[in-house]
JSON list of C-alpha atoms and ligand atoms in Angstrom, two decimals:
[
{"chain": "A", "resi": 94, "resn": "MET", "atom": "CA", "xyz": [38.30, 15.67, 21.67]},
{"chain": "A", "resi": 95, "resn": "LEU", "atom": "CA", "xyz": [37.98, 18.01, 18.65]},
{"chain": "A", "resi": 96, "resn": "SER", "atom": "CA", "xyz": [34.66, 18.65, 20.15]},
{"chain": "A", "resi": 97, "resn": "LEU", "atom": "CA", "xyz": [36.21, 19.22, 23.77]},
{"chain": "A", "resi": 98, "resn": "LEU", "atom": "CA", "xyz": [38.27, 21.47, 21.70]},
{"chain": "A", "resi": 99, "resn": "VAL", "atom": "CA", "xyz": [35.13, 23.21, 19.99]},
{"chain": "A", "resi": 100, "resn": "LEU", "atom": "CA", "xyz": [32.88, 23.17, 23.84]},
{"chain": "A", "resi": 101, "resn": "ALA", "atom": "CA", "xyz": [36.94, 25.22, 24.70]},
{"chain": "A", "resi": 102, "resn": "LEU", "atom": "CA", "xyz": [37.05, 27.45, 22.45]},
{"chain": "A", "resi": 103, "resn": "ALA", "atom": "CA", "xyz": [32.93, 28.20, 23.20]},
{"chain": "A", "resi": 104, "resn": "LEU", "atom": "CA", "xyz": [33.80, 28.98, 26.79]},
{"chain": "A", "resi": 105, "resn": "SER", "atom": "CA", "xyz": [36.49, 30.71, 26.48]},
{"chain": "A", "resi": 106, "resn": "ALA", "atom": "CA", "xyz": [34.94, 32.95, 23.24]},
{"chain": "A", "resi": 107, "resn": "GLN", "atom": "CA", "xyz": [31.80, 33.11, 26.73]},
{"chain": "A", "resi": 108, "resn": "ALA", "atom": "CA", "xyz": [34.04, 34.47, 28.84]},
{"chain": "A", "resi": 109, "resn": "ASP", "atom": "CA", "xyz": [35.97, 36.47, 26.42]},
{"chain": "A", "resi": 110, "resn": "SER", "atom": "CA", "xyz": [32.36, 38.17, 25.53]},
{"chain": "A", "resi": 111, "resn": "ASN", "atom": "CA", "xyz": [31.68, 39.31, 29.33]},
{"chain": "A", "resi": 112, "resn": "CYS", "atom": "CA", "xyz": [34.48, 41.29, 29.18]},
{"chain": "A", "resi": 113, "resn": "SER", "atom": "CA", "xyz": [31.80, 44.21, 27.46]},
{"chain": "A", "resi": 114, "resn": "GLU", "atom": "CA", "xyz": [29.13, 43.23, 29.23]},
{"chain": "A", "resi": 115, "resn": "SER", "atom": "CA", "xyz": [28.32, 46.11, 31.83]},
{"chain": "A", "resi": 116, "resn": "ARG", "atom": "CA", "xyz": [28.07, 45.19, 35.50]},
{"chain": "A", "resi": 117, "resn": "GLY", "atom": "CA", "xyz": [27.52, 47.02, 38.62]},
{"chain": "A", "resi": 118, "resn": "GLY", "atom": "CA", "xyz": [30.46, 47.52, 41.10]},
{"chain": "A", "resi": 119, "resn": "GLN", "atom": "CA", "xyz": [31.41, 47.90, 44.64]},
{"chain": "A", "resi": 120, "resn": "TRP", "atom": "CA", "xyz": [32.45, 50.32, 46.53]},
{"chain": "A", "resi": 121, "resn": "PRO", "atom": "CA", "xyz": [35.37, 52.66, 46.37]},
{"chain": "A", "resi": 122, "resn": "VAL", "atom": "CA", "xyz": [37.89, 50.36, 46.09]},
{"chain": "A", "resi": 123, "resn": "THR", "atom": "CA", "xyz": [41.28, 52.77, 46.90]},
{"chain": "A", "resi": 124, "resn": "ASN", "atom": "CA", "xyz": [40.57, 51.45, 50.18]},
{"chain": "A", "resi": 125, "resn": "LEU", "atom": "CA", "xyz": [43.29, 49.81, 51.31]},
{"chain": "A", "resi": 126, "resn": "PHE", "atom": "CA", "xyz": [42.08, 47.20, 52.84]},
{"chain": "A", "resi": 127, "resn": "VAL", "atom": "CA", "xyz": [38.45, 46.44, 50.43]},
{"chain": "A", "resi": 128, "resn": "VAL", "atom": "CA", "xyz": [37.95, 42.80, 50.92]},
{"chain": "A", "resi": 129, "resn": "VAL", "atom": "CA", "xyz": [37.24, 41.51, 46.73]},
{"chain": "A", "resi": 130, "resn": "ASN", "atom": "CA", "xyz": [36.71, 37.90, 46.82]},
{"chain": "A", "resi": 131, "resn": "LYS", "atom": "CA", "xyz": [34.25, 34.97, 45.63]},
{"chain": "A", "resi": 132, "resn": "GLU", "atom": "CA", "xyz": [31.15, 37.47, 46.54]},
{"chain": "A", "resi": 133, "resn": "ALA", "atom": "CA", "xyz": [29.07, 38.66, 44.02]},
{"chain": "A", "resi": 134, "resn": "SER", "atom": "CA", "xyz": [28.44, 42.23, 46.11]},
{"chain": "A", "resi": 135, "resn": "ARG", "atom": "CA", "xyz": [32.12, 42.01, 46.09]},
{"chain": "A", "resi": 136, "resn": "GLN", "atom": "CA", "xyz": [32.87, 42.16, 42.34]},
{"chain": "A", "resi": 137, "resn": "LEU", "atom": "CA", "xyz": [34.58, 44.99, 41.00]},
{"chain": "A", "resi": 138, "resn": "SER", "atom": "CA", "xyz": [33.17, 46.61, 38.16]},
{"chain": "A", "resi": 139, "resn": "PRO", "atom": "CA", "xyz": [34.67, 47.21, 34.76]},
{"chain": "A", "resi": 140, "resn": "ALA", "atom": "CA", "xyz": [35.56, 50.29, 34.66]},
{"chain": "A", "resi": 141, "resn": "TYR", "atom": "CA", "xyz": [37.47, 50.17, 37.40]},
{"chain": "A", "resi": 142, "resn": "VAL", "atom": "CA", "xyz": [41.11, 51.41, 37.08]},
{"chain": "A", "resi": 143, "resn": "PRO", "atom": "CA", "xyz": [42.85, 52.49, 39.88]},
{"chain": "A", "resi": 144, "resn": "LYS", "atom": "CA", "xyz": [44.13, 56.16, 38.78]},
{"chain": "A", "resi": 145, "resn": "ASP", "atom": "CA", "xyz": [47.51, 56.49, 40.02]},
{"chain": "A", "resi": 146, "resn": "LEU", "atom": "CA", "xyz": [48.51, 53.21, 38.96]},
{"chain": "A", "resi": 147, "resn": "GLU", "atom": "CA", "xyz": [52.44, 53.45, 38.12]},
{"chain": "A", "resi": 148, "resn": "VAL", "atom": "CA", "xyz": [54.73, 51.69, 35.56]},
{"chain": "A", "resi": 149, "resn": "ILE", "atom": "CA", "xyz": [57.75, 49.28, 38.22]},
{"chain": "A", "resi": 150, "resn": "PRO", "atom": "CA", "xyz": [60.64, 49.13, 37.19]},
{"chain": "A", "resi": 151, "resn": "VAL", "atom": "CA", "xyz": [62.76, 46.52, 34.45]},
{"chain": "A", "resi": 152, "resn": "GLU", "atom": "CA", "xyz": [63.99, 44.90, 37.04]},
{"chain": "A", "resi": 153, "resn": "LEU", "atom": "CA", "xyz": [61.58, 44.58, 40.48]},
{"chain": "A", "resi": 154, "resn": "ILE", "atom": "CA", "xyz": [60.48, 42.08, 37.10]},
{"chain": "A", "resi": 155, "resn": "SER", "atom": "CA", "xyz": [61.09, 37.96, 36.82]},
{"chain": "A", "resi": 156, "resn": "PRO", "atom": "CA", "xyz": [62.69, 37.92, 33.46]},
{"chain": "A", "resi": 157, "resn": "LEU", "atom": "CA", "xyz": [60.21, 35.72, 32.39]},
{"chain": "A", "resi": 158, "resn": "ALA", "atom": "CA", "xyz": [57.27, 38.18, 32.69]},
{"chain": "A", "resi": 159, "resn": "PRO", "atom": "CA", "xyz": [55.54, 41.29, 30.05]},
{"chain": "A", "resi": 160, "resn": "LYS", "atom": "CA", "xyz": [58.16, 43.91, 31.38]},
{"chain": "A", "resi": 161, "resn": "HIS", "atom": "CA", "xyz": [55.68, 46.74, 31.04]},
{"chain": "A", "resi": 162, "resn": "GLN", "atom": "CA", "xyz": [53.32, 46.32, 34.11]},
{"chain": "A", "resi": 163, "resn": "THR", "atom": "CA", "xyz": [52.21, 48.67, 36.89]},
{"chain": "A", "resi": 164, "resn": "LEU", "atom": "CA", "xyz": [50.66, 48.90, 40.62]},
{"chain": "A", "resi": 165, "resn": "ARG", "atom": "CA", "xyz": [49.51, 51.60, 42.31]},
{"chain": "A", "resi": 166, "resn": "ALA", "atom": "CA", "xyz": [52.13, 54.03, 43.55]},
{"chain": "A", "resi": 167, "resn": "PRO", "atom": "CA", "xyz": [51.53, 53.32, 47.32]},
{"chain": "A", "resi": 168, "resn": "ALA", "atom": "CA", "xyz": [51.91, 49.97, 46.25]},
{"chain": "A", "resi": 169, "resn": "LEU", "atom": "CA", "xyz": [54.87, 50.78, 44.53]},
{"chain": "A", "resi": 170, "resn": "ARG", "atom": "CA", "xyz": [56.51, 51.98, 46.55]},
{"chain": "A", "resi": 171, "resn": "ALA", "atom": "CA", "xyz": [56.25, 48.71, 49.27]},
{"chain": "A", "resi": 172, "resn": "TYR", "atom": "CA", "xyz": [56.80, 46.45, 46.55]},
{"chain": "A", "resi": 173, "resn": "ALA", "atom": "CA", "xyz": [61.04, 48.12, 45.77]},
{"chain": "A", "resi": 174, "resn": "ARG", "atom": "CA", "xyz": [61.70, 49.02, 49.69]},
{"chain": "A", "resi": 175, "resn": "MET", "atom": "CA", "xyz": [60.33, 45.40, 50.43]},
{"chain": "A", "resi": 176, "resn": "HIS", "atom": "CA", "xyz": [62.10, 44.26, 47.36]},
{"chain": "A", "resi": 177, "resn": "GLU", "atom": "CA", "xyz": [65.78, 46.30, 47.79]},
{"chain": "A", "resi": 178, "resn": "ALA", "atom": "CA", "xyz": [66.11, 44.81, 51.83]},
{"chain": "A", "resi": 179, "resn": "ALA", "atom": "CA", "xyz": [65.48, 41.35, 49.89]},
{"chain": "A", "resi": 180, "resn": "ALA", "atom": "CA", "xyz": [68.83, 41.79, 47.90]},
{"chain": "A", "resi": 181, "resn": "LYS", "atom": "CA", "xyz": [70.60, 42.50, 51.01]},
{"chain": "A", "resi": 182, "resn": "SER", "atom": "CA", "xyz": [69.32, 39.57, 52.71]},
{"chain": "A", "resi": 183, "resn": "GLY", "atom": "CA", "xyz": [70.40, 37.81, 49.60]},
{"chain": "A", "resi": 184, "resn": "VAL", "atom": "CA", "xyz": [67.33, 37.02, 48.62]},
{"chain": "A", "resi": 185, "resn": "LYS", "atom": "CA", "xyz": [65.77, 38.47, 44.95]},
{"chain": "A", "resi": 186, "resn": "LEU", "atom": "CA", "xyz": [62.55, 38.38, 44.38]},
{"chain": "A", "resi": 187, "resn": "PHE", "atom": "CA", "xyz": [60.82, 39.54, 41.39]},
{"chain": "A", "resi": 188, "resn": "ILE", "atom": "CA", "xyz": [57.38, 40.52, 40.30]},
{"chain": "A", "resi": 189, "resn": "ARG", "atom": "CA", "xyz": [55.45, 37.70, 37.74]},
{"chain": "A", "resi": 190, "resn": "SER", "atom": "CA", "xyz": [52.44, 39.81, 36.83]},
{"chain": "A", "resi": 191, "resn": "ALA", "atom": "CA", "xyz": [50.55, 42.40, 39.12]},
{"chain": "A", "resi": 192, "resn": "TYR", "atom": "CA", "xyz": [47.93, 45.01, 38.13]},
{"chain": "A", "resi": 193, "resn": "ARG", "atom": "CA", "xyz": [44.86, 42.93, 36.02]},
{"chain": "A", "resi": 194, "resn": "SER", "atom": "CA", "xyz": [42.95, 45.02, 34.28]},
{"chain": "A", "resi": 195, "resn": "PHE", "atom": "CA", "xyz": [39.07, 43.74, 33.98]},
{"chain": "A", "resi": 196, "resn": "ASP", "atom": "CA", "xyz": [39.11, 42.34, 30.44]},
{"chain": "A", "resi": 197, "resn": "ASP", "atom": "CA", "xyz": [42.81, 40.69, 31.47]},
{"chain": "A", "resi": 198, "resn": "GLN", "atom": "CA", "xyz": [41.39, 39.48, 34.42]},
{"chain": "A", "resi": 199, "resn": "CYS", "atom": "CA", "xyz": [38.43, 37.69, 31.09]},
{"chain": "A", "resi": 200, "resn": "ARG", "atom": "CA", "xyz": [41.78, 36.30, 29.44]},
{"chain": "A", "resi": 201, "resn": "THR", "atom": "CA", "xyz": [43.56, 34.80, 31.74]},
{"chain": "A", "resi": 202, "resn": "PHE", "atom": "CA", "xyz": [39.97, 32.74, 33.52]},
{"chain": "A", "resi": 203, "resn": "ALA", "atom": "CA", "xyz": [39.10, 31.63, 30.44]},
{"chain": "A", "resi": 204, "resn": "SER", "atom": "CA", "xyz": [41.82, 30.71, 29.52]},
{"chain": "A", "resi": 205, "resn": "LYS", "atom": "CA", "xyz": [42.27, 28.26, 33.03]},
{"chain": "A", "resi": 206, "resn": "VAL", "atom": "CA", "xyz": [38.87, 27.43, 31.79]},
{"chain": "A", "resi": 207, "resn": "ALA", "atom": "CA", "xyz": [39.76, 26.23, 28.60]},
{"chain": "A", "resi": 208, "resn": "LYS", "atom": "CA", "xyz": [43.10, 23.98, 29.24]},
{"chain": "A", "resi": 209, "resn": "PHE", "atom": "CA", "xyz": [41.76, 22.87, 32.54]},
{"chain": "A", "resi": 210, "resn": "THR", "atom": "CA", "xyz": [37.89, 21.83, 30.00]},
{"chain": "A", "resi": 211, "resn": "THR", "atom": "CA", "xyz": [40.89, 19.80, 27.89]},
{"chain": "A", "resi": 212, "resn": "GLN", "atom": "CA", "xyz": [42.74, 18.10, 31.46]},
{"chain": "A", "resi": 213, "resn": "PHE", "atom": "CA", "xyz": [39.30, 17.06, 32.67]},
{"chain": "A", "resi": 214, "resn": "HIS", "atom": "CA", "xyz": [37.64, 16.04, 29.92]},
{"chain": "A", "resi": 215, "resn": "SER", "atom": "CA", "xyz": [34.73, 17.57, 31.06]},
{"chain": "A", "resi": 216, "resn": "PRO", "atom": "CA", "xyz": [33.31, 21.64, 31.10]},
{"chain": "A", "resi": 217, "resn": "GLU", "atom": "CA", "xyz": [32.54, 21.55, 35.05]},
{"chain": "A", "resi": 218, "resn": "ARG", "atom": "CA", "xyz": [35.10, 20.06, 36.10]},
{"chain": "A", "resi": 219, "resn": "GLY", "atom": "CA", "xyz": [37.60, 22.81, 34.07]},
{"chain": "A", "resi": 220, "resn": "PHE", "atom": "CA", "xyz": [35.30, 25.87, 35.15]},
{"chain": "A", "resi": 221, "resn": "GLY", "atom": "CA", "xyz": [35.14, 24.48, 38.30]},
{"chain": "A", "resi": 222, "resn": "TYR", "atom": "CA", "xyz": [38.85, 23.48, 39.11]},
{"chain": "A", "resi": 223, "resn": "ALA", "atom": "CA", "xyz": [40.29, 26.75, 36.79]},
{"chain": "A", "resi": 224, "resn": "GLN", "atom": "CA", "xyz": [37.67, 28.54, 39.48]},
{"chain": "A", "resi": 225, "resn": "LYS", "atom": "CA", "xyz": [39.61, 27.62, 42.09]},
{"chain": "A", "resi": 226, "resn": "ILE", "atom": "CA", "xyz": [43.31, 28.30, 40.88]},
{"chain": "A", "resi": 227, "resn": "SER", "atom": "CA", "xyz": [42.06, 31.80, 39.14]},
{"chain": "A", "resi": 228, "resn": "ALA", "atom": "CA", "xyz": [39.97, 34.54, 39.69]},
{"chain": "A", "resi": 229, "resn": "GLU", "atom": "CA", "xyz": [36.71, 35.63, 37.48]},
{"chain": "A", "resi": 230, "resn": "PRO", "atom": "CA", "xyz": [36.80, 38.49, 36.08]},
{"chain": "A", "resi": 231, "resn": "GLY", "atom": "CA", "xyz": [35.44, 40.76, 38.69]},
{"chain": "A", "resi": 232, "resn": "ARG", "atom": "CA", "xyz": [37.11, 39.47, 41.53]},
{"chain": "A", "resi": 233, "resn": "SER", "atom": "CA", "xyz": [40.04, 39.75, 41.56]},
{"chain": "A", "resi": 234, "resn": "GLN", "atom": "CA", "xyz": [42.67, 41.66, 43.91]},
{"chain": "A", "resi": 235, "resn": "HIS", "atom": "CA", "xyz": [44.66, 41.82, 40.86]},
{"chain": "A", "resi": 236, "resn": "GLN", "atom": "CA", "xyz": [42.37, 44.52, 39.77]},
{"chain": "A", "resi": 237, "resn": "LEU", "atom": "CA", "xyz": [42.99, 46.11, 42.58]},
{"chain": "A", "resi": 238, "resn": "GLY", "atom": "CA", "xyz": [46.03, 47.79, 41.57]},
{"chain": "A", "resi": 239, "resn": "THR", "atom": "CA", "xyz": [48.10, 46.36, 45.22]},
{"chain": "A", "resi": 240, "resn": "THR", "atom": "CA", "xyz": [48.42, 42.92, 44.75]},
{"chain": "A", "resi": 241, "resn": "MET", "atom": "CA", "xyz": [51.73, 41.14, 42.75]},
{"chain": "A", "resi": 242, "resn": "ASP", "atom": "CA", "xyz": [52.86, 37.13, 42.25]},
{"chain": "A", "resi": 243, "resn": "ILE", "atom": "CA", "xyz": [56.33, 37.52, 43.44]},
{"chain": "A", "resi": 244, "resn": "VAL", "atom": "CA", "xyz": [57.54, 34.20, 42.37]},
{"chain": "A", "resi": 245, "resn": "PHE", "atom": "CA", "xyz": [61.76, 32.87, 42.99]},
{"chain": "A", "resi": 246, "resn": "GLU", "atom": "CA", "xyz": [65.41, 32.06, 40.91]},
{"chain": "A", "resi": 247, "resn": "GLU", "atom": "CA", "xyz": [65.26, 29.21, 42.18]},
{"chain": "A", "resi": 248, "resn": "LEU", "atom": "CA", "xyz": [62.08, 27.58, 41.20]},
{"chain": "A", "resi": 249, "resn": "ASN", "atom": "CA", "xyz": [62.71, 29.61, 37.50]},
{"chain": "A", "resi": 250, "resn": "TYR", "atom": "CA", "xyz": [60.30, 31.71, 38.15]},
{"chain": "A", "resi": 251, "resn": "ASP", "atom": "CA", "xyz": [57.48, 29.35, 38.50]},
{"chain": "A", "resi": 252, "resn": "PHE", "atom": "CA", "xyz": [54.43, 28.94, 40.41]},
{"chain": "A", "resi": 253, "resn": "SER", "atom": "CA", "xyz": [53.79, 25.78, 42.27]},
{"chain": "A", "resi": 254, "resn": "ILE", "atom": "CA", "xyz": [51.75, 25.20, 45.26]},
{"chain": "A", "resi": 255, "resn": "GLU", "atom": "CA", "xyz": [54.35, 21.81, 46.49]},
{"chain": "A", "resi": 256, "resn": "LYS", "atom": "CA", "xyz": [58.25, 24.32, 46.56]},
{"chain": "A", "resi": 257, "resn": "ALA", "atom": "CA", "xyz": [56.92, 27.58, 46.92]},
{"chain": "A", "resi": 258, "resn": "ASP", "atom": "CA", "xyz": [56.99, 27.52, 50.64]},
{"chain": "A", "resi": 259, "resn": "LYS", "atom": "CA", "xyz": [60.12, 25.60, 51.17]},
{"chain": "A", "resi": 260, "resn": "THR", "atom": "CA", "xyz": [62.31, 27.66, 49.14]},
{"chain": "A", "resi": 261, "resn": "PRO", "atom": "CA", "xyz": [64.94, 30.75, 51.07]},
{"chain": "A", "resi": 262, "resn": "SER", "atom": "CA", "xyz": [63.28, 33.00, 49.62]},
{"chain": "A", "resi": 263, "resn": "PHE", "atom": "CA", "xyz": [59.33, 32.20, 51.41]},
{"chain": "A", "resi": 264, "resn": "ALA", "atom": "CA", "xyz": [60.68, 32.52, 53.65]},
{"chain": "A", "resi": 265, "resn": "TRP", "atom": "CA", "xyz": [62.29, 35.68, 53.93]},
{"chain": "A", "resi": 266, "resn": "LEU", "atom": "CA", "xyz": [58.77, 36.78, 53.05]},
{"chain": "A", "resi": 267, "resn": "ASP", "atom": "CA", "xyz": [57.08, 35.20, 55.35]},
{"chain": "A", "resi": 268, "resn": "GLN", "atom": "CA", "xyz": [59.00, 36.88, 57.66]},
{"chain": "A", "resi": 269, "resn": "HIS", "atom": "CA", "xyz": [59.17, 40.65, 56.04]},
{"chain": "A", "resi": 270, "resn": "ALA", "atom": "CA", "xyz": [56.40, 40.99, 54.15]},
{"chain": "A", "resi": 271, "resn": "HIS", "atom": "CA", "xyz": [54.48, 42.94, 57.08]},
{"chain": "A", "resi": 272, "resn": "GLU", "atom": "CA", "xyz": [57.03, 44.68, 57.93]},
{"chain": "A", "resi": 273, "resn": "PHE", "atom": "CA", "xyz": [56.84, 46.42, 54.51]},
{"chain": "A", "resi": 274, "resn": "GLY", "atom": "CA", "xyz": [52.30, 45.89, 54.22]},
{"chain": "A", "resi": 275, "resn": "PHE", "atom": "CA", "xyz": [52.13, 43.02, 52.68]},
{"chain": "A", "resi": 276, "resn": "ILE", "atom": "CA", "xyz": [49.37, 39.87, 53.70]},
{"chain": "A", "resi": 277, "resn": "MET", "atom": "CA", "xyz": [49.62, 36.12, 51.71]},
{"chain": "A", "resi": 278, "resn": "SER", "atom": "CA", "xyz": [45.87, 36.60, 50.41]},
{"chain": "A", "resi": 279, "resn": "TYR", "atom": "CA", "xyz": [45.17, 32.75, 49.88]},
{"chain": "A", "resi": 280, "resn": "PRO", "atom": "CA", "xyz": [46.58, 30.60, 52.75]},
{"chain": "A", "resi": 281, "resn": "PHE", "atom": "CA", "xyz": [47.11, 26.69, 52.81]},
{"chain": "A", "resi": 282, "resn": "GLY", "atom": "CA", "xyz": [44.48, 24.84, 53.29]},
{"chain": "A", "resi": 283, "resn": "ASP", "atom": "CA", "xyz": [44.11, 20.90, 53.36]},
{"chain": "A", "resi": 284, "resn": "ASP", "atom": "CA", "xyz": [40.60, 19.96, 54.05]},
{"chain": "A", "resi": 285, "resn": "ASP", "atom": "CA", "xyz": [40.46, 18.57, 50.73]},
{"chain": "A", "resi": 286, "resn": "PRO", "atom": "CA", "xyz": [41.52, 14.79, 50.02]},
{"chain": "A", "resi": 287, "resn": "GLU", "atom": "CA", "xyz": [41.11, 15.35, 46.21]},
{"chain": "A", "resi": 288, "resn": "ASN", "atom": "CA", "xyz": [43.48, 19.07, 46.25]},
{"chain": "A", "resi": 289, "resn": "HIS", "atom": "CA", "xyz": [45.61, 19.34, 48.50]},
{"chain": "A", "resi": 290, "resn": "GLY", "atom": "CA", "xyz": [46.64, 23.39, 49.26]},
{"chain": "A", "resi": 291, "resn": "TYR", "atom": "CA", "xyz": [42.80, 23.69, 48.30]},
{"chain": "A", "resi": 292, "resn": "ASN", "atom": "CA", "xyz": [40.71, 25.81, 51.04]},
{"chain": "A", "resi": 293, "resn": "SER", "atom": "CA", "xyz": [38.05, 25.93, 51.61]},
{"chain": "A", "resi": 294, "resn": "ALA", "atom": "CA", "xyz": [38.10, 29.02, 53.17]},
{"chain": "A", "resi": 295, "resn": "THR", "atom": "CA", "xyz": [38.96, 31.32, 50.83]},
{"chain": "A", "resi": 296, "resn": "GLY", "atom": "CA", "xyz": [37.34, 29.02, 47.97]},
{"chain": "A", "resi": 297, "resn": "TYR", "atom": "CA", "xyz": [41.26, 29.07, 46.11]},
{"chain": "A", "resi": 298, "resn": "PHE", "atom": "CA", "xyz": [44.53, 26.84, 45.83]},
{"chain": "A", "resi": 299, "resn": "PHE", "atom": "CA", "xyz": [46.99, 28.00, 48.63]},
{"chain": "A", "resi": 300, "resn": "GLU", "atom": "CA", "xyz": [49.23, 30.58, 46.52]},
{"chain": "A", "resi": 301, "resn": "PRO", "atom": "CA", "xyz": [52.23, 30.94, 48.94]},
{"chain": "A", "resi": 302, "resn": "TRP", "atom": "CA", "xyz": [53.07, 33.58, 45.61]},
{"chain": "A", "resi": 303, "resn": "HIS", "atom": "CA", "xyz": [50.11, 35.63, 45.91]},
{"chain": "A", "resi": 304, "resn": "TRP", "atom": "CA", "xyz": [51.21, 39.37, 48.02]},
{"chain": "A", "resi": 305, "resn": "ARG", "atom": "CA", "xyz": [48.15, 42.19, 48.79]},
{"chain": "A", "resi": 306, "resn": "TYR", "atom": "CA", "xyz": [49.24, 45.96, 50.17]},
{"chain": "A", "resi": 307, "resn": "VAL", "atom": "CA", "xyz": [47.36, 46.60, 52.64]},
{"chain": "A", "resi": 308, "resn": "GLY", "atom": "CA", "xyz": [50.20, 49.19, 54.95]},
{"chain": "A", "resi": 309, "resn": "VAL", "atom": "CA", "xyz": [52.10, 48.62, 57.48]},
{"chain": "A", "resi": 310, "resn": "VAL", "atom": "CA", "xyz": [49.93, 49.03, 60.27]},
{"chain": "A", "resi": 311, "resn": "ALA", "atom": "CA", "xyz": [47.34, 46.85, 59.02]},
{"chain": "A", "resi": 312, "resn": "ALA", "atom": "CA", "xyz": [49.11, 43.23, 57.60]},
{"chain": "A", "resi": 313, "resn": "LYS", "atom": "CA", "xyz": [51.43, 43.92, 61.30]},
{"chain": "A", "resi": 314, "resn": "ALA", "atom": "CA", "xyz": [48.14, 43.93, 62.80]},
{"chain": "A", "resi": 315, "resn": "TYR", "atom": "CA", "xyz": [47.05, 40.98, 60.58]},
{"chain": "A", "resi": 316, "resn": "LYS", "atom": "CA", "xyz": [50.35, 38.88, 61.52]},
{"chain": "A", "resi": 317, "resn": "ALA", "atom": "CA", "xyz": [49.16, 39.41, 65.15]},
{"chain": "A", "resi": 318, "resn": "SER", "atom": "CA", "xyz": [45.45, 37.98, 64.84]},
{"chain": "A", "resi": 319, "resn": "GLY", "atom": "CA", "xyz": [45.88, 35.13, 63.34]},
{"chain": "A", "resi": 320, "resn": "GLN", "atom": "CA", "xyz": [42.80, 35.70, 61.23]},
{"chain": "A", "resi": 321, "resn": "LEU", "atom": "CA", "xyz": [41.53, 34.44, 57.76]},
{"chain": "A", "resi": 322, "resn": "PRO", "atom": "CA", "xyz": [43.27, 37.77, 55.10]},
{"chain": "A", "resi": 323, "resn": "ASP", "atom": "CA", "xyz": [39.35, 38.38, 54.10]},
{"chain": "A", "resi": 324, "resn": "ASP", "atom": "CA", "xyz": [37.84, 37.87, 57.76]},
{"chain": "A", "resi": 325, "resn": "PHE", "atom": "CA", "xyz": [40.72, 40.81, 59.21]},
{"chain": "A", "resi": 326, "resn": "LEU", "atom": "CA", "xyz": [40.33, 43.05, 56.46]},
{"chain": "A", "resi": 327, "resn": "LYS", "atom": "CA", "xyz": [36.53, 43.54, 56.96]},
{"chain": "A", "resi": 328, "resn": "THR", "atom": "CA", "xyz": [36.44, 44.88, 59.93]},
{"chain": "A", "resi": 329, "resn": "LEU", "atom": "CA", "xyz": [38.72, 47.32, 59.08]},
{"chain": "A", "resi": 330, "resn": "GLU", "atom": "CA", "xyz": [37.28, 48.73, 55.13]},
{"chain": "A", "resi": 331, "resn": "SER", "atom": "CA", "xyz": [34.19, 50.08, 56.71]},
{"chain": "A", "resi": 332, "resn": "THR", "atom": "CA", "xyz": [37.01, 52.09, 58.65]},
{"chain": "A", "resi": 333, "resn": "GLN", "atom": "CA", "xyz": [38.85, 53.54, 55.23]},
{"chain": "A", "resi": 334, "resn": "ARG", "atom": "CA", "xyz": [35.80, 54.44, 52.94]},
{"chain": "A", "resi": 335, "resn": "LYS", "atom": "CA", "xyz": [37.26, 56.90, 50.31]},
{"chain": "B", "resi": 646, "resn": "ZN", "atom": "ZN1", "xyz": [47.90, 37.04, 41.63]}
]
């Protein structure tokens, strides 16, 4: 057990040291449609920090989450409108996590690797499972500043693959989020008997809390398309190279 813990800490330190490693980055990511996923060519630069980050009003943030969080201005404006509309329908939406820097994501991912390495008593399985549940640094949509994790009071502001999409709050989001420009990045998949909810097309588990701002026109078109988010966004990203 001790050696596993040492290994987990070593992996964590290794992931942390990668934080300062300079790597290339893909083309301008102020583009609302830019695809960020597990493809190496789509990795974001460690240096990329959106220029228009704004502090999220504290009343929009989960009481259990860090209070100082930011989003890009257009995403925050749209989210505030959605929050207000949801509240009028009796639905309370709370942000748990919004913009995360490359370094933040390094630490988040390293902590998942350490946790699952211990849980599975195997660094390989731990790393593999962490990759399904968390993005490696440079591959997180949270670095774009347009993406947030939304939690609900009825689930104690926590994440739940099994329960989140059964809540009235999720039903409201599913029905209305596109009207405010948001799409859910990681839809349900059930093609892995050992991992319920894992979607091999995205490489991630179902994340009913993870929403990305792409603008109202695109979000409505996406909703009507029946495509996977990245497939849909790939048809749009080259139209907005700025
Ligand atoms: Zn997320």
